Short mmCIF file of C-alpha atoms in Angstrom, two decimals:
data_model
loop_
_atom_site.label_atom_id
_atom_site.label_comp_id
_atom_site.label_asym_id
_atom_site.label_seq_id
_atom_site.Cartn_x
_atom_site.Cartn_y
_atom_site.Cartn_z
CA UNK A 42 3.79 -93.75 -9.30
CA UNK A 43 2.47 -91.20 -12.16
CA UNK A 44 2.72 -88.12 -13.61
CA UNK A 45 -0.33 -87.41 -14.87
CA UNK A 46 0.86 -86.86 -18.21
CA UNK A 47 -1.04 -89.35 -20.59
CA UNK A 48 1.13 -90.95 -23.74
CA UNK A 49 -1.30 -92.66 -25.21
CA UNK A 50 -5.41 -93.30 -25.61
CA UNK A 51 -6.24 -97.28 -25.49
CA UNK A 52 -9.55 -98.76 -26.14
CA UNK A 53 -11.43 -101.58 -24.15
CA UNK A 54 -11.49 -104.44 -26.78
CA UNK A 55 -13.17 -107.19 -24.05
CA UNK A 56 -14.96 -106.37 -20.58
CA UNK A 57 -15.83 -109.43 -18.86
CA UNK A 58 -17.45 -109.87 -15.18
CA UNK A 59 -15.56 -112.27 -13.44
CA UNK A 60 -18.17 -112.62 -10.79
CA UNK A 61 -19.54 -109.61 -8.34
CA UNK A 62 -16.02 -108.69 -7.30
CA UNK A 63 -13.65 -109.22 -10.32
CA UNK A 64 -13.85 -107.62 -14.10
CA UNK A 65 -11.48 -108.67 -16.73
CA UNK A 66 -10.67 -106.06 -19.32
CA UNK A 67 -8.63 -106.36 -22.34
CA UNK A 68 -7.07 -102.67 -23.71
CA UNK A 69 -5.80 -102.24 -27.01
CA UNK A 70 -2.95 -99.73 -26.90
CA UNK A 71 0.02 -98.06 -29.11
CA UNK A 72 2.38 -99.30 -26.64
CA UNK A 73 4.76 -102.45 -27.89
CA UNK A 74 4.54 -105.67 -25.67
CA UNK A 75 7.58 -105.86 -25.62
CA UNK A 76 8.50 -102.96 -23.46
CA UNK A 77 5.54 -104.35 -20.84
CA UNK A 78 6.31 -106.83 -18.26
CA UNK A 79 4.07 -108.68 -16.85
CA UNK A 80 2.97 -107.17 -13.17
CA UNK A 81 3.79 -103.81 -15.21
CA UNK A 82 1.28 -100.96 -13.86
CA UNK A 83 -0.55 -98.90 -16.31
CA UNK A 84 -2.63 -96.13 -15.38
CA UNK A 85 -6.31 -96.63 -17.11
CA UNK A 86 -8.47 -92.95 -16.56
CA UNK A 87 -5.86 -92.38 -13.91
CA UNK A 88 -6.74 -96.01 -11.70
CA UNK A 89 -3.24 -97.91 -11.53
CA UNK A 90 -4.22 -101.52 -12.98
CA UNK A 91 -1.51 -104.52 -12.99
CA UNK A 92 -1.12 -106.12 -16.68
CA UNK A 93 -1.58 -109.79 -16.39
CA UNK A 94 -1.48 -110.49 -19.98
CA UNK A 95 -0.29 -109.51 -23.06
CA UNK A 96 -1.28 -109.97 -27.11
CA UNK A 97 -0.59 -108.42 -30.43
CA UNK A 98 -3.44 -106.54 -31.70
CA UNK A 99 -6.14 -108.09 -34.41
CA UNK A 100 -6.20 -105.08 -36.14
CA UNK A 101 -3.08 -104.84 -37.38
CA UNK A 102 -2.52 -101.20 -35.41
CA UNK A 103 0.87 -100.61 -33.91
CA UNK A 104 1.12 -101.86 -30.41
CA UNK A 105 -0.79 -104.40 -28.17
CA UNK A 106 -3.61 -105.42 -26.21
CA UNK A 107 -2.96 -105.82 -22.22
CA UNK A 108 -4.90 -107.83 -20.22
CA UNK A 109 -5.78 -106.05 -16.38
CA UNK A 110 -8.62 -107.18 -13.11
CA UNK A 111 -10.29 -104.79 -11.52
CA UNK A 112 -11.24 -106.03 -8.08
CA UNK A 113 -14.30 -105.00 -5.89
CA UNK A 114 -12.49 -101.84 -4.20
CA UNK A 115 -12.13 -100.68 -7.81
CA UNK A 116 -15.22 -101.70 -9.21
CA UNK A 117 -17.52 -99.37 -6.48
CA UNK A 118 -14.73 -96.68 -6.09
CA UNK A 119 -14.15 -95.71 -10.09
CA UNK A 120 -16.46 -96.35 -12.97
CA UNK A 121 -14.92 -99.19 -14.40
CA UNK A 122 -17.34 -101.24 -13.95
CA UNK A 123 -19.28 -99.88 -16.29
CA UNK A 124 -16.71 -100.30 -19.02
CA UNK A 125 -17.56 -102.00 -21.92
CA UNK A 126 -15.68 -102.70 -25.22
CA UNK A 127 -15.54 -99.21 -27.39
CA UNK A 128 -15.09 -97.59 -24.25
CA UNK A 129 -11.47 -95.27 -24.45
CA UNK A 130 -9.58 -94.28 -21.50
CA UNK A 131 -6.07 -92.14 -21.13
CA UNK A 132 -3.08 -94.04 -20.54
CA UNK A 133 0.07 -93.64 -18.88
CA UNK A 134 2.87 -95.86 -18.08
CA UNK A 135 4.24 -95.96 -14.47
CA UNK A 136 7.24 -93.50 -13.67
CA UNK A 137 10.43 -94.82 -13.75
CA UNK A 138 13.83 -93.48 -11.82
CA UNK A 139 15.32 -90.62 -14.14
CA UNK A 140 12.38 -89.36 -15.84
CA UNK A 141 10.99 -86.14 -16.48
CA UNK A 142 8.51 -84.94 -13.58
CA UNK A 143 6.62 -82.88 -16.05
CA UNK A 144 2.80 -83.11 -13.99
CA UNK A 145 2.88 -83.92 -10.57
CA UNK A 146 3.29 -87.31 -9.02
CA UNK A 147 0.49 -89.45 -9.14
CA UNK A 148 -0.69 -92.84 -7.13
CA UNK A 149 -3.43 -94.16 -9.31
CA UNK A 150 -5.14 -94.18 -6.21
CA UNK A 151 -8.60 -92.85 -7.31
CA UNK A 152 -10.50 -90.90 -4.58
CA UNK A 153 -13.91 -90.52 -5.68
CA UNK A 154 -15.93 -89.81 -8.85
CA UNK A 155 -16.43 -86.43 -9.84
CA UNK A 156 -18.87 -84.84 -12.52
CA UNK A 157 -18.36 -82.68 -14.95
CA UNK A 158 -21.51 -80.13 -14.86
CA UNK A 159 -20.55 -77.10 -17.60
CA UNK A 160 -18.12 -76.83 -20.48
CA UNK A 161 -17.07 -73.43 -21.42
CA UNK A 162 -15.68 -73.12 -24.90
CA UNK A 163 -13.17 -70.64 -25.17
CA UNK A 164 -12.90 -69.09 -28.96
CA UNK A 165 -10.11 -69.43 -30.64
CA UNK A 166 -8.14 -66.74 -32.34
CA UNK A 167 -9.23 -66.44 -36.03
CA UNK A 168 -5.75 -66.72 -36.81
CA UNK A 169 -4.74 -69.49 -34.12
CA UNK A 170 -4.92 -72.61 -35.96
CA UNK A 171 -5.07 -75.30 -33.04
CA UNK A 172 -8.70 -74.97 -32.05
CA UNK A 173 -10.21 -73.44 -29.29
CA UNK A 174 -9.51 -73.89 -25.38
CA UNK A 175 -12.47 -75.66 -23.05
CA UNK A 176 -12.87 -74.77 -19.46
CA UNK A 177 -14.46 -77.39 -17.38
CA UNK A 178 -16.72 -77.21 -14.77
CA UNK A 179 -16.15 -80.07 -12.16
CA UNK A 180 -18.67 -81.53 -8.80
CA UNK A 181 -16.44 -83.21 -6.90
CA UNK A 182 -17.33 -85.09 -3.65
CA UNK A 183 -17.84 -82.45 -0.89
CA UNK A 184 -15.78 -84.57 1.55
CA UNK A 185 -12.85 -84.24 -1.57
CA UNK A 186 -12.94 -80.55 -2.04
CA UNK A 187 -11.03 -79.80 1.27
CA UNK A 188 -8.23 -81.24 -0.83
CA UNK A 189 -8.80 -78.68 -3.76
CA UNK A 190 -7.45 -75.10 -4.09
CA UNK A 191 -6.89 -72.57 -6.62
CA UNK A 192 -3.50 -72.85 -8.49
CA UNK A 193 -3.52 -76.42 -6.69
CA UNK A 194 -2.89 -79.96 -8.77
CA UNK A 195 -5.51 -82.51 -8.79
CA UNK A 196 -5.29 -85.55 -11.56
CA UNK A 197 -8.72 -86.09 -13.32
CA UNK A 198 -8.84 -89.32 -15.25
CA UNK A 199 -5.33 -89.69 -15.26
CA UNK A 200 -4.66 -86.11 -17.07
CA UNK A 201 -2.67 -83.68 -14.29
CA UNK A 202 -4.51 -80.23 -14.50
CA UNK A 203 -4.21 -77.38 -12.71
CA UNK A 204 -7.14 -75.82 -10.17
CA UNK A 205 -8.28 -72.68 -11.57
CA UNK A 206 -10.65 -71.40 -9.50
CA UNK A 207 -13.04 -72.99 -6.53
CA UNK A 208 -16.22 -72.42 -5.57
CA UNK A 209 -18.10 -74.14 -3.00
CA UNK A 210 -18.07 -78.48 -4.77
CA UNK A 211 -17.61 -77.19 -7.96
CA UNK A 212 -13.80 -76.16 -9.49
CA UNK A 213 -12.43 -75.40 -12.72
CA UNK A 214 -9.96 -76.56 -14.91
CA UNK A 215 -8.37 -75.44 -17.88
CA UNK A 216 -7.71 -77.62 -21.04
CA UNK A 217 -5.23 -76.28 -24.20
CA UNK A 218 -6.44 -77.62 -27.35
CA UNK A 219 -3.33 -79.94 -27.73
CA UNK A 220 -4.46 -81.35 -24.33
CA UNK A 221 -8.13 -81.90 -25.76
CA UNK A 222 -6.65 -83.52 -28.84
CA UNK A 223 -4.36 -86.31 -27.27
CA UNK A 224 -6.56 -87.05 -24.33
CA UNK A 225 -9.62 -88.44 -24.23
CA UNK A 226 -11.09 -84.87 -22.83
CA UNK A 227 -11.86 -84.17 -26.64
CA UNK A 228 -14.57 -86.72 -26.15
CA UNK A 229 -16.19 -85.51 -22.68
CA UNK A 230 -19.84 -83.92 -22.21
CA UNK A 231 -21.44 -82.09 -19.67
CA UNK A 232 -22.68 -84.76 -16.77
CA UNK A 233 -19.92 -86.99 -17.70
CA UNK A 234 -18.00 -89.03 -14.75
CA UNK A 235 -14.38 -88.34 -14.51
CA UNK A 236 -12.29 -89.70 -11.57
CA UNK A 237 -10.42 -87.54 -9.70
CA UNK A 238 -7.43 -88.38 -7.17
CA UNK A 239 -6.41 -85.33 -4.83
CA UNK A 240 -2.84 -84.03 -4.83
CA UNK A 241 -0.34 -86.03 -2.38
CA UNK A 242 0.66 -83.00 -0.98
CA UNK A 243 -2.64 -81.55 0.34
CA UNK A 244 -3.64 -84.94 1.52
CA UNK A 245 -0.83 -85.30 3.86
CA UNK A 246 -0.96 -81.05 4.67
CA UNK A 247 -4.42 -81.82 6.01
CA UNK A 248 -3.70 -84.77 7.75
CA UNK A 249 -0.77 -83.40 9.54
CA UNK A 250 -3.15 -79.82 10.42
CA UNK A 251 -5.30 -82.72 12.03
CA UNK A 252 -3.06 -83.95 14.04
CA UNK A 253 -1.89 -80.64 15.55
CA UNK A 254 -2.49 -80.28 19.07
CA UNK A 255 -5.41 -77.70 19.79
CA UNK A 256 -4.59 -74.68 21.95
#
């Protein structure tokens, strides 16, 4: 489990296709090796990947470079595949017992790809020295956006935001310039891919108004 709160932004150093239904990526992070088991799970964009090998980094950076597989489920659910070395992701290490809930808890179970179709810029106040504010526009599956509501959570490449408003398969979401400066939202256009995982909440709300005997 996750919080959605990313510590860190890694960077794909090696992308190899293991055949059609295995990838082999290597991820340069800040995070030392040795506070990473192997069999660890690190969130990569907010998809929970297993480390299954770990190296210092060539470098000379602070931190490491884990080794995960993506398998075929992964490959045609999230846009890994297309992940090549340069490529930088948002990073999270898995929750452990005692700490801080500070987004909402998170699977790393991705549900679909959404898009990102508009960025507002917000201007910042003249005298406000950390930058201005971004609202982003977001497509996300129609068969996903039962799942979304207004002051709802959903986790968008591993970042926990909050829904600000919905409209038809497109919602909003808000990012702070300290968000857009530690994340790798900083870096996103307009028609960009970002996955998105649905809260755990409304999943299992709808499933259970499903179930609910009619009349």
């Amino acid at each position: 489990m996750f919080t959605g709160i990313v510590t860190a932004i890694g960077e794909v150093v090696e992308a190899e296709r293991k055949g059609p239904s295995l990838k082999r990526l290597a991820i340069a992070s800040p995070y030392e090796a040795r506070g990473i088991e192997l069999g660890a799970s690190i969130a990569c964009a907010g998809v929970c990947l297993t480390v299954t090998a770990l190296r210092e980094r060539a470098d000379g950076q602070p931190g490491c470079v884990f080794q995960v597989e993506a398998a075929a489920e992964t490959l045609a659910k999230t846009t890994v595949a297309n992940w090549e070395a340069g490529t930088r992701i948002n990073l999270e290490r898995s929750l452990k017992v005692g700490d801080e809930l500070g987004g909402h808890l998170v699977t790393g179970h991705v549900d679909g790809v959404a898009t990102i179709v508009r960025i507002e810029q917000i201007a910042a106040d003249p005298d406000e020295p950390w930058g201005a504010t971004a609202r982003f526009h977001i497509r996300a599956p129609e068969a996903l956006m039962r799942f979304v509501a207004t002051k709802g959570s959903v986790c968008l490449d591993g970042t926990s935001l909050t829904v600000n408003s919905v409209e038809g398969e497109v919602f909003t979401v808000l990012l702070i310039p300290h968000s857009l400066s530690i994340t790798t939202w900083g870096l996103r256009k307009e028609g960009d891919p970002v996955h998105l995982e649905v809260d755990l909440m409304a999943r299992y709300a709808a499933r259970l108004a499903e179930a609910r005997p009619q009349g």
